[in-house]
Short mmCIF file of C-alpha atoms in Angstrom, two decimals:
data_model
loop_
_atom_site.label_atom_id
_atom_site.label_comp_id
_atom_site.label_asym_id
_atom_site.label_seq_id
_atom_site.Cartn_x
_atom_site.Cartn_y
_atom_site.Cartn_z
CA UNK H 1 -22.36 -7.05 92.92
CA UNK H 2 -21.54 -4.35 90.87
CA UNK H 3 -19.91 -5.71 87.94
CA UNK H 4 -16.44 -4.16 86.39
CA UNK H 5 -15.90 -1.90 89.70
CA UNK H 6 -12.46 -0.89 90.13
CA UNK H 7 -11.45 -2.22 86.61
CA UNK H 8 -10.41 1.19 85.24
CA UNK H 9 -7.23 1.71 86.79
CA UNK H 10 -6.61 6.10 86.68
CA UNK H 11 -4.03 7.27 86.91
CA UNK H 12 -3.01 8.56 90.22
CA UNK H 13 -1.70 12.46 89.30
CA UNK H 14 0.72 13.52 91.47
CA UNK H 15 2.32 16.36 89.76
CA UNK H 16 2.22 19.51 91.58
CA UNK H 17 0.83 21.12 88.24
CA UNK H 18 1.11 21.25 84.74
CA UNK H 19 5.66 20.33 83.01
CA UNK H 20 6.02 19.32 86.53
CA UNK H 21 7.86 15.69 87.16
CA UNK H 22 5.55 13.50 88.94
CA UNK H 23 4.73 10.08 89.87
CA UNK H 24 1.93 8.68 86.88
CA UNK H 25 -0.83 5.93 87.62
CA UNK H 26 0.44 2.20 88.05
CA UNK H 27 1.41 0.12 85.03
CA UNK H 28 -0.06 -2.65 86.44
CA UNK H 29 3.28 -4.34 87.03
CA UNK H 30 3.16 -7.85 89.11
CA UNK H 31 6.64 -8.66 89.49
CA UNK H 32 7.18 -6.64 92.62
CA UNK H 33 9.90 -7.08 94.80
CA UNK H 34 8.59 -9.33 97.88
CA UNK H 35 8.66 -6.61 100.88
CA UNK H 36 7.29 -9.46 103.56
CA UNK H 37 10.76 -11.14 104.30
CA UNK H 38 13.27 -7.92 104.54
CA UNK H 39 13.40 -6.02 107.93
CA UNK H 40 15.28 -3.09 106.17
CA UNK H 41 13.57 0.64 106.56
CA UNK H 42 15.38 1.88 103.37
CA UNK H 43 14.60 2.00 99.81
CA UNK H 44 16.23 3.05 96.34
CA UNK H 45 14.39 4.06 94.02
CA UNK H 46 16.07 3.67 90.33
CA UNK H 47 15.44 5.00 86.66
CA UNK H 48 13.65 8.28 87.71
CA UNK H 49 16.08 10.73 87.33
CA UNK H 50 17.28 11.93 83.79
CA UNK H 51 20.39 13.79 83.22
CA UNK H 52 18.58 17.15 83.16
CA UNK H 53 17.01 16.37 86.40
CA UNK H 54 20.35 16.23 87.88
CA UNK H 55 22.28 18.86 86.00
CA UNK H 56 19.32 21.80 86.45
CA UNK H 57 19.57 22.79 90.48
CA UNK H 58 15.68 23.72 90.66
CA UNK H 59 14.56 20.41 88.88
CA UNK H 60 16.54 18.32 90.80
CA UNK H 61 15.12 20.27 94.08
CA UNK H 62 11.22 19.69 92.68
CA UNK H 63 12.13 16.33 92.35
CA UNK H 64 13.30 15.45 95.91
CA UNK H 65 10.41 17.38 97.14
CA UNK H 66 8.11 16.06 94.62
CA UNK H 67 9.75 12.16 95.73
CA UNK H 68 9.70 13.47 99.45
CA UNK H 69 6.27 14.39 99.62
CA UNK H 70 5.18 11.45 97.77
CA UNK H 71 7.31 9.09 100.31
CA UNK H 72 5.63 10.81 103.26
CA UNK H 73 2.28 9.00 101.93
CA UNK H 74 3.46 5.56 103.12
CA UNK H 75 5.15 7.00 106.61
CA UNK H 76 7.34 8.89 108.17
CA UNK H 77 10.88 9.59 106.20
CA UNK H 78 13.69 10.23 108.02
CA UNK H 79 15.53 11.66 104.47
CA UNK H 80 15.85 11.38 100.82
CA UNK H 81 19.29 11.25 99.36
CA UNK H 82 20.32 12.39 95.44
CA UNK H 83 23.70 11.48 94.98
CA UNK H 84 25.16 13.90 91.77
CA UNK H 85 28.38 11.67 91.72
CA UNK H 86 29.84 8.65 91.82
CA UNK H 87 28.31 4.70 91.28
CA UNK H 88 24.79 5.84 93.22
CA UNK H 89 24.40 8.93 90.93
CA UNK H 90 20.99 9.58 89.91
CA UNK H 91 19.36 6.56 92.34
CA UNK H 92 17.13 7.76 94.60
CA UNK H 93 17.40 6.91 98.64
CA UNK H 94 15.13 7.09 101.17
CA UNK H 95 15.32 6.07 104.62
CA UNK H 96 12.10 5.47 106.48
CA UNK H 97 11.27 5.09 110.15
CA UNK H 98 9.85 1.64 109.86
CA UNK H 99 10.50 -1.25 107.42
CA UNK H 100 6.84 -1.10 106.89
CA UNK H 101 6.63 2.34 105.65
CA UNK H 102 9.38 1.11 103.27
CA UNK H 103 7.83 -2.30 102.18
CA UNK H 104 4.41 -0.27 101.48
CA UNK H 105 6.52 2.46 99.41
CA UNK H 106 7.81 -0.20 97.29
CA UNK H 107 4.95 -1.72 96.52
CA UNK H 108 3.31 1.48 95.42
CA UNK H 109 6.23 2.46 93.68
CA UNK H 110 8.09 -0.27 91.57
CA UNK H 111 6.65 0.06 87.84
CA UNK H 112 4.73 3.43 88.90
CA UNK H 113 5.85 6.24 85.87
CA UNK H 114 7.73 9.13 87.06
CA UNK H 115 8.15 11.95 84.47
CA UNK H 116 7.76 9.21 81.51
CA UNK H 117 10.59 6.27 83.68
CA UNK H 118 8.97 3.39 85.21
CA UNK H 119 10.69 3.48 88.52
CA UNK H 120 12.33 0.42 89.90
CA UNK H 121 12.13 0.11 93.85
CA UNK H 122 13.86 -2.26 96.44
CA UNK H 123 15.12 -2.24 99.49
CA UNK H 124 18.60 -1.10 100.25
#
């Protein structure tokens, strides 16, 4: 076979363009969060946002969209929550339709770079 193919992980660019937050390439992370035994179809998604982010209205709008969009890539989401205030501020939740939409987002997500954070996922 051929020999080395698929070694050279890329990165996977997801930024809408140029200064915009976006998700970065894998960091080849193994200690994901087993998605087999939970039957939940939401996820929060931790250590993205930076105070900017959620202080500046149109950055913290790019980034839902930018997190929205990139959710919609595993299934259909039902919504994807911000919260400004309070113990959840700055976590990131998204409800899916399925739990399998949310196991797959997890797994693609947890230790994938967004703006510069490695993101943390789980299931709510």
């Amino acid at each position: 076979g051929a020999a080395g193919a698929g070694a050279a992980g890329g990165a996977l660019g997801m930024g809408a363009g140029a200064g915009v937050p976006g998700f970065g390439g894998a960091a080849g992370v193994s200690n994901v969060p087993s998605a087999s035994s939970s039957t939940s179809s939401s996820i929060v998604l931790e250590n993205m946002l930076t105070e900017h982010m959620l202080r500046d209205e149109k950055e913290y709008n790019e980034c839902l969209d930018d997190i929205k969009s990139e959710c919609e890539s595993y299934g259909q989401v039902l919504s994807v929550t911000i919260p400004k205030q309070g113990n959840d501020r700055g976590k990131v939740f998204v409800s899916f339709k399925t739990n399998q939409a949310a196991a797959k987002a997890i797994k693609e997500l947890h230790g994938r770079s967004f703006d510069g954070n490695m993101v943390q996922a789980r299931f709510k």
